[in-house]
Coordinates of C-alpha atoms in Angstrom, one line a residue:
M1 CA -99.4 -129.4 -121.6
T2 CA -100.2 -126.7 -124.8
Q3 CA -97.1 -126.0 -126.7
Q4 CA -96.3 -122.4 -126.6
A5 CA -96.4 -120.5 -130.0
I6 CA -94.2 -118.1 -131.6
V7 CA -95.7 -114.5 -131.5
I8 CA -94.6 -112.0 -133.6
Y9 CA -96.4 -108.6 -133.5
S10 CA -95.6 -106.3 -137.0
D11 CA -96.5 -102.9 -137.8
G12 CA -95.6 -100.3 -140.2
G13 CA -96.3 -96.7 -141.3
C14 CA -95.1 -93.5 -143.0
K15 CA -94.7 -89.6 -142.6
G16 CA -96.9 -89.1 -145.4
N17 CA -98.5 -91.5 -147.5
P18 CA -96.2 -92.3 -149.4
G19 CA -93.5 -90.5 -147.7
P20 CA -90.5 -91.8 -145.6
G21 CA -91.8 -95.0 -143.6
G22 CA -90.9 -97.3 -141.0
W23 CA -91.4 -101.1 -140.3
A24 CA -90.8 -103.0 -137.1
Y25 CA -91.6 -106.5 -135.4
V26 CA -91.3 -107.9 -131.7
M27 CA -91.1 -111.8 -131.5
R28 CA -91.4 -113.8 -128.5
F29 CA -91.1 -117.4 -127.8
G30 CA -91.1 -117.8 -123.9
S31 CA -88.9 -116.1 -122.4
R32 CA -87.0 -114.9 -125.5
Y33 CA -87.4 -112.0 -127.0
R34 CA -86.4 -110.4 -130.5
E35 CA -87.0 -106.8 -131.7
A36 CA -85.9 -105.6 -135.7
W37 CA -87.1 -102.4 -137.1
G38 CA -86.0 -100.4 -140.3
A39 CA -87.0 -97.8 -142.5
E40 CA -87.3 -96.8 -146.1
M41 CA -86.9 -93.5 -148.0
H42 CA -90.4 -93.2 -149.9
T43 CA -92.5 -96.2 -149.6
T44 CA -96.4 -96.5 -148.4
N45 CA -98.0 -97.7 -145.1
N46 CA -99.1 -100.7 -146.8
R47 CA -95.9 -101.7 -148.0
M48 CA -94.0 -101.1 -144.3
E49 CA -97.0 -103.3 -142.9
L50 CA -96.2 -105.6 -145.5
T51 CA -92.3 -105.4 -144.8
A52 CA -92.3 -106.0 -141.3
V53 CA -94.1 -109.0 -141.3
I54 CA -92.0 -110.6 -144.5
N55 CA -88.8 -109.5 -142.4
A56 CA -89.9 -111.5 -139.3
L57 CA -90.8 -114.6 -141.2
A58 CA -87.7 -114.5 -143.3
F59 CA -85.6 -114.0 -140.1
L60 CA -87.9 -117.0 -138.6
K61 CA -87.2 -119.6 -141.6
Q62 CA -83.3 -118.9 -142.2
R63 CA -83.2 -119.2 -138.2
R64 CA -85.4 -122.4 -138.6
D65 CA -83.7 -123.6 -141.7
R66 CA -80.0 -123.2 -140.0
T67 CA -80.8 -124.7 -136.5
Q68 CA -82.2 -127.7 -138.3
R69 CA -79.6 -128.7 -140.6
S70 CA -77.0 -128.1 -137.2
C71 CA -79.1 -130.4 -135.3
A72 CA -79.4 -133.0 -138.3
A73 CA -75.9 -132.9 -138.4
K74 CA -75.3 -133.8 -134.8
S75 CA -78.0 -136.5 -134.9
A76 CA -79.5 -133.9 -132.3
P77 CA -83.3 -133.2 -131.9
P78 CA -84.1 -129.5 -132.7
P79 CA -85.5 -127.2 -130.0
A80 CA -88.9 -127.1 -129.5
W81 CA -89.3 -123.6 -131.2
V82 CA -88.5 -124.9 -134.8
S83 CA -91.8 -126.5 -134.9
A84 CA -93.6 -124.4 -132.5
E85 CA -96.7 -122.7 -133.9
I86 CA -96.6 -119.1 -135.5
R87 CA -98.6 -116.4 -135.2
I88 CA -99.0 -113.0 -136.5
C89 CA -100.4 -110.3 -134.7
T90 CA -100.8 -106.9 -137.0
D91 CA -103.0 -104.0 -136.5
S92 CA -103.6 -103.7 -140.2
M93 CA -106.4 -105.0 -142.0
Y94 CA -104.8 -104.7 -145.4
V95 CA -102.0 -107.9 -144.2
K96 CA -105.0 -109.5 -142.3
R97 CA -107.6 -109.4 -145.0
G98 CA -104.9 -109.7 -147.9
I99 CA -103.3 -112.7 -146.7
S100 CA -106.4 -114.7 -145.5
E101 CA -109.0 -113.4 -148.2
W102 CA -107.8 -111.6 -150.9
L103 CA -104.4 -113.7 -151.8
P104 CA -106.1 -116.5 -153.1
D105 CA -108.4 -114.7 -155.7
W106 CA -105.4 -112.7 -156.8
K107 CA -103.0 -115.7 -157.8
R108 CA -106.2 -117.4 -159.3
R109 CA -106.9 -114.1 -161.4
G110 CA -103.0 -113.9 -162.5
W111 CA -102.5 -111.1 -159.8
K112 CA -105.4 -109.0 -160.8
T113 CA -108.0 -107.7 -158.6
A114 CA -111.6 -107.8 -158.7
A115 CA -111.7 -104.6 -161.0
K116 CA -109.4 -106.4 -163.3
K117 CA -106.3 -103.9 -162.2
P118 CA -102.6 -105.1 -160.9
V119 CA -102.4 -105.9 -157.2
M120 CA -100.6 -103.3 -155.6
N121 CA -97.3 -104.3 -154.1
Q122 CA -97.6 -107.6 -155.9
E123 CA -93.8 -108.4 -155.4
L124 CA -94.3 -108.0 -151.5
W125 CA -97.4 -110.4 -151.5
E126 CA -95.6 -113.2 -153.6
K127 CA -92.2 -113.2 -151.0
L128 CA -95.3 -113.3 -148.1
D129 CA -97.0 -115.5 -149.7
A130 CA -93.9 -118.5 -150.1
L131 CA -93.1 -117.7 -146.5
C132 CA -96.4 -118.6 -145.4
S133 CA -96.6 -121.6 -147.5
E134 CA -93.7 -123.1 -146.2
L135 CA -94.1 -121.5 -142.1
A136 CA -97.9 -121.5 -141.8
P137 CA -98.2 -119.0 -139.6
L138 CA -102.0 -117.9 -138.2
F139 CA -102.9 -114.4 -138.4
E140 CA -104.8 -112.3 -135.8
W141 CA -105.9 -108.7 -136.3
V142 CA -105.2 -106.5 -132.9
E143 CA -106.6 -103.0 -132.6
G144 CA -103.5 -100.5 -132.8
H145 CA -103.3 -97.7 -130.2
A146 CA -105.5 -99.9 -127.6
G147 CA -103.0 -100.5 -124.7
D148 CA -101.0 -104.2 -126.0
P149 CA -97.7 -103.5 -124.9
D150 CA -96.0 -105.4 -128.0
N151 CA -98.2 -103.7 -130.4
E152 CA -97.1 -100.1 -128.6
R153 CA -93.6 -100.9 -128.6
C154 CA -94.2 -101.9 -132.4
D155 CA -95.8 -98.4 -133.0
S156 CA -92.5 -96.8 -130.7
L157 CA -90.1 -98.4 -133.1
V158 CA -91.8 -97.6 -136.3
G159 CA -91.7 -93.8 -135.3
L160 CA -88.3 -94.2 -134.2
A161 CA -87.1 -95.8 -137.6
I162 CA -88.9 -93.0 -139.5
E163 CA -87.1 -90.5 -137.5

């Protein structure tokens, strides 16, 4: 029997770019479901895309760490979700390519692009990198506005957050 994965859909967007923006995520593990969203007054699409993933992973890390401490104090085994694979589904090629292709080169070059310019959103990439180092999520690109219910829900939540 294959162990279930924690599946996280994330999205971010802006009204204008830059402009008021929103982020959202939908998280599933079996029948468990969580969604969260937020907004910033002056931001960019890419910052909101990164913020969605960071907030989802930060929530998961905090919850996992607390659960592990609690189980250890009781000498009880942790629940299955604590060690489950984590899959991030994003419609942002910026996030997908950034984490899987560009990040190692940026770090090697001292946070410079191939053109020797500073990496945009470095502080967010550093937060995401730290979370990924600890949680080891797998990133998948999904096509936006293609009828995937969880991706569409994220998109709707982003719209609500921006309003």
